[in-house]
mmCIF file of C-alpha atoms in Angstrom:
data_model
loop_
_atom_site.group_PDB
_atom_site.id
_atom_site.type_symbol
_atom_site.label_atom_id
_atom_site.label_comp_id
_atom_site.label_asym_id
_atom_site.label_seq_id
_atom_site.Cartn_x
_atom_site.Cartn_y
_atom_site.Cartn_z
ATOM 1 C CA GLN P 26 67.025 18.676 5.785
ATOM 2 C CA VAL P 27 66.263 15.807 3.471
ATOM 3 C CA PRO P 28 69.490 14.353 2.103
ATOM 4 C CA LEU P 29 69.177 13.086 -1.424
ATOM 5 C CA VAL P 30 71.818 11.012 -3.180
ATOM 6 C CA GLU P 31 71.716 10.420 -6.930
ATOM 7 C CA SER P 32 73.577 7.747 -8.828
ATOM 8 C CA GLY P 33 73.478 5.967 -12.157
ATOM 9 C CA GLY P 34 74.789 8.610 -14.493
ATOM 10 C CA GLY P 35 77.348 7.881 -17.160
ATOM 11 C CA SER P 36 78.243 8.141 -20.820
ATOM 12 C CA VAL P 37 76.198 6.395 -23.479
ATOM 13 C CA GLN P 38 75.699 6.606 -27.197
ATOM 14 C CA ALA P 39 72.541 8.019 -28.695
ATOM 15 C CA GLY P 40 69.722 5.510 -28.515
ATOM 16 C CA GLY P 41 71.049 3.968 -25.329
ATOM 17 C CA SER P 42 69.508 3.787 -21.882
ATOM 18 C CA LEU P 43 70.394 4.705 -18.322
ATOM 19 C CA ARG P 44 68.567 4.401 -15.020
ATOM 20 C CA LEU P 45 69.166 7.076 -12.446
ATOM 21 C CA SER P 46 68.515 6.429 -8.772
ATOM 22 C CA CYS P 47 67.747 8.862 -5.984
ATOM 23 C CA VAL P 48 67.857 7.617 -2.406
ATOM 24 C CA VAL P 49 65.988 9.794 0.081
ATOM 25 C CA SER P 50 67.043 10.044 3.727
ATOM 26 C CA GLY P 51 65.197 11.694 6.590
ATOM 27 C CA SER P 52 61.845 11.235 4.950
ATOM 28 C CA THR P 53 59.915 8.585 3.119
ATOM 29 C CA THR P 54 59.137 8.522 -0.564
ATOM 30 C CA SER P 55 55.618 7.324 0.222
ATOM 31 C CA ASN P 56 54.651 10.808 1.440
ATOM 32 C CA ALA P 57 57.031 13.020 -0.515
ATOM 33 C CA ASN P 58 56.815 14.482 -3.973
ATOM 34 C CA ILE P 59 60.075 13.767 -5.768
ATOM 35 C CA ALA P 60 61.165 15.443 -8.971
ATOM 36 C CA TRP P 61 64.022 15.051 -11.396
ATOM 37 C CA PHE P 62 65.638 18.122 -12.894
ATOM 38 C CA ARG P 63 68.513 18.562 -15.304
ATOM 39 C CA GLN P 64 70.897 21.327 -16.170
ATOM 40 C CA PRO P 65 72.680 21.201 -19.520
ATOM 41 C CA PRO P 66 75.991 23.028 -19.838
ATOM 42 C CA GLU P 67 75.517 26.818 -19.760
ATOM 43 C CA LYS P 68 71.738 26.486 -19.585
ATOM 44 C CA GLU P 69 69.152 26.846 -16.856
ATOM 45 C CA ARG P 70 67.957 23.990 -14.738
ATOM 46 C CA GLU P 71 64.694 22.463 -15.976
ATOM 47 C CA GLY P 72 62.147 20.057 -14.611
ATOM 48 C CA VAL P 73 62.166 16.627 -16.253
ATOM 49 C CA ALA P 74 59.693 14.500 -14.296
ATOM 50 C CA VAL P 75 57.812 14.411 -11.018
ATOM 51 C CA ALA P 76 55.981 11.802 -8.978
ATOM 52 C CA PHE P 77 53.243 13.074 -6.684
ATOM 53 C CA SER P 78 52.675 11.065 -3.516
ATOM 54 C CA ARG P 79 49.064 12.176 -2.935
ATOM 55 C CA ASP P 80 47.671 10.361 -5.975
ATOM 56 C CA GLY P 81 50.639 8.593 -7.532
ATOM 57 C CA SER P 82 50.455 10.719 -10.653
ATOM 58 C CA THR P 83 53.504 11.406 -12.744
ATOM 59 C CA HIS P 84 54.262 14.267 -15.109
ATOM 60 C CA TYR P 85 56.973 14.863 -17.667
ATOM 61 C CA THR P 86 58.369 17.684 -19.656
ATOM 62 C CA ASP P 87 57.387 17.348 -23.292
ATOM 63 C CA SER P 88 60.863 16.582 -24.588
ATOM 64 C CA VAL P 89 61.113 13.327 -22.604
ATOM 65 C CA LYS P 90 57.550 12.008 -22.827
ATOM 66 C CA GLY P 91 57.505 8.466 -24.087
ATOM 67 C CA ARG P 92 61.232 8.013 -23.407
ATOM 68 C CA PHE P 93 61.662 8.613 -19.661
ATOM 69 C CA THR P 94 59.791 6.980 -16.792
ATOM 70 C CA ILE P 95 59.816 8.024 -13.162
ATOM 71 C CA SER P 96 59.067 5.374 -10.574
ATOM 72 C CA GLN P 97 59.608 4.765 -6.913
ATOM 73 C CA ASP P 98 60.320 1.941 -4.506
ATOM 74 C CA ASN P 99 58.984 2.979 -1.117
ATOM 75 C CA ALA P 100 60.574 0.000 0.602
ATOM 76 C CA LYS P 101 63.979 1.315 -0.469
ATOM 77 C CA ASN P 102 63.097 5.007 -0.137
ATOM 78 C CA ALA P 103 64.254 5.398 -3.702
ATOM 79 C CA VAL P 104 63.005 7.127 -6.825
ATOM 80 C CA TYR P 105 64.227 6.155 -10.271
ATOM 81 C CA LEU P 106 64.379 7.767 -13.665
ATOM 82 C CA GLN P 107 64.522 5.246 -16.477
ATOM 83 C CA MET P 108 65.825 6.985 -19.576
ATOM 84 C CA ASN P 109 65.492 5.246 -22.940
ATOM 85 C CA SER P 110 66.224 6.342 -26.483
ATOM 86 C CA LEU P 111 68.665 8.896 -25.181
ATOM 87 C CA LYS P 112 69.613 11.820 -27.383
ATOM 88 C CA PRO P 113 72.648 14.123 -27.316
ATOM 89 C CA GLU P 114 70.376 16.917 -26.126
ATOM 90 C CA ASP P 115 69.682 14.896 -22.964
ATOM 91 C CA THR P 116 73.274 15.561 -21.909
ATOM 92 C CA ALA P 117 73.123 17.342 -18.556
ATOM 93 C CA MET P 118 73.701 17.120 -14.850
ATOM 94 C CA TYR P 119 70.646 15.413 -13.400
ATOM 95 C CA TYR P 120 69.341 16.227 -9.929
ATOM 96 C CA CYS P 121 66.570 14.857 -7.785
ATOM 97 C CA ALA P 122 64.631 17.223 -5.564
ATOM 98 C CA ALA P 123 62.189 17.015 -2.662
ATOM 99 C CA GLY P 124 60.301 19.348 -0.369
ATOM 100 C CA GLY P 125 57.956 20.761 -2.955
ATOM 101 C CA PRO P 126 56.340 22.005 -4.975
ATOM 102 C CA ARG P 127 55.815 24.967 -2.662
ATOM 103 C CA GLY P 128 54.667 28.533 -2.852
ATOM 104 C CA GLY P 129 52.140 27.805 -5.557
ATOM 105 C CA LEU P 130 54.924 27.205 -8.041
ATOM 106 C CA PRO P 131 54.636 24.592 -10.768
ATOM 107 C CA TRP P 132 56.560 21.372 -10.240
ATOM 108 C CA TYR P 133 58.967 22.118 -13.095
ATOM 109 C CA ALA P 134 60.251 25.328 -11.486
ATOM 110 C CA PRO P 135 63.541 24.741 -9.641
ATOM 111 C CA GLU P 136 62.492 27.279 -6.977
ATOM 112 C CA ALA P 137 59.560 25.004 -6.124
ATOM 113 C CA PHE P 138 61.748 22.463 -4.331
ATOM 114 C CA ALA P 139 63.692 22.910 -1.112
ATOM 115 C CA TYR P 140 66.056 19.956 -1.053
ATOM 116 C CA TRP P 141 68.492 18.814 -3.704
ATOM 117 C CA GLY P 142 70.982 16.087 -4.317
ATOM 118 C CA GLN P 143 74.497 16.669 -5.577
ATOM 119 C CA GLY P 144 73.668 15.581 -9.108
ATOM 120 C CA THR P 145 74.816 12.865 -11.463
ATOM 121 C CA GLN P 146 76.219 13.538 -14.927
ATOM 122 C CA VAL P 147 74.633 12.069 -18.045
ATOM 123 C CA THR P 148 76.500 12.399 -21.326
ATOM 124 C CA VAL P 149 75.017 11.177 -24.597
ATOM 125 C CA SER P 150 77.228 11.068 -27.644
ATOM 126 C CA SER P 151 76.024 11.011 -31.228
#
């Protein structure tokens, strides 16, 4: 098990910013791939961003490119998601995930990751 704890969610107006945090226990972020997912109300969970430990590369879903940034602080075993220029359609429960991607699945597939946090709610009003 790799416990993950998210924080930093909240309610903001469109155009605002939030920074989500994910603290990883039982492992180290320096050798783990960590992804952020979100699940809007009554919709499927989708991959938002991922940071790969092997080469430090990061990837984003198209809808957040240029607005969201994933980063990590290995000394704190934490991964962050800086979200700027937020839009109402960014409203969702946000989760961080570890233990993947596995099984040859792409990073943005929820089934690709084994461990999940409890989520933190982000609400963006227009």
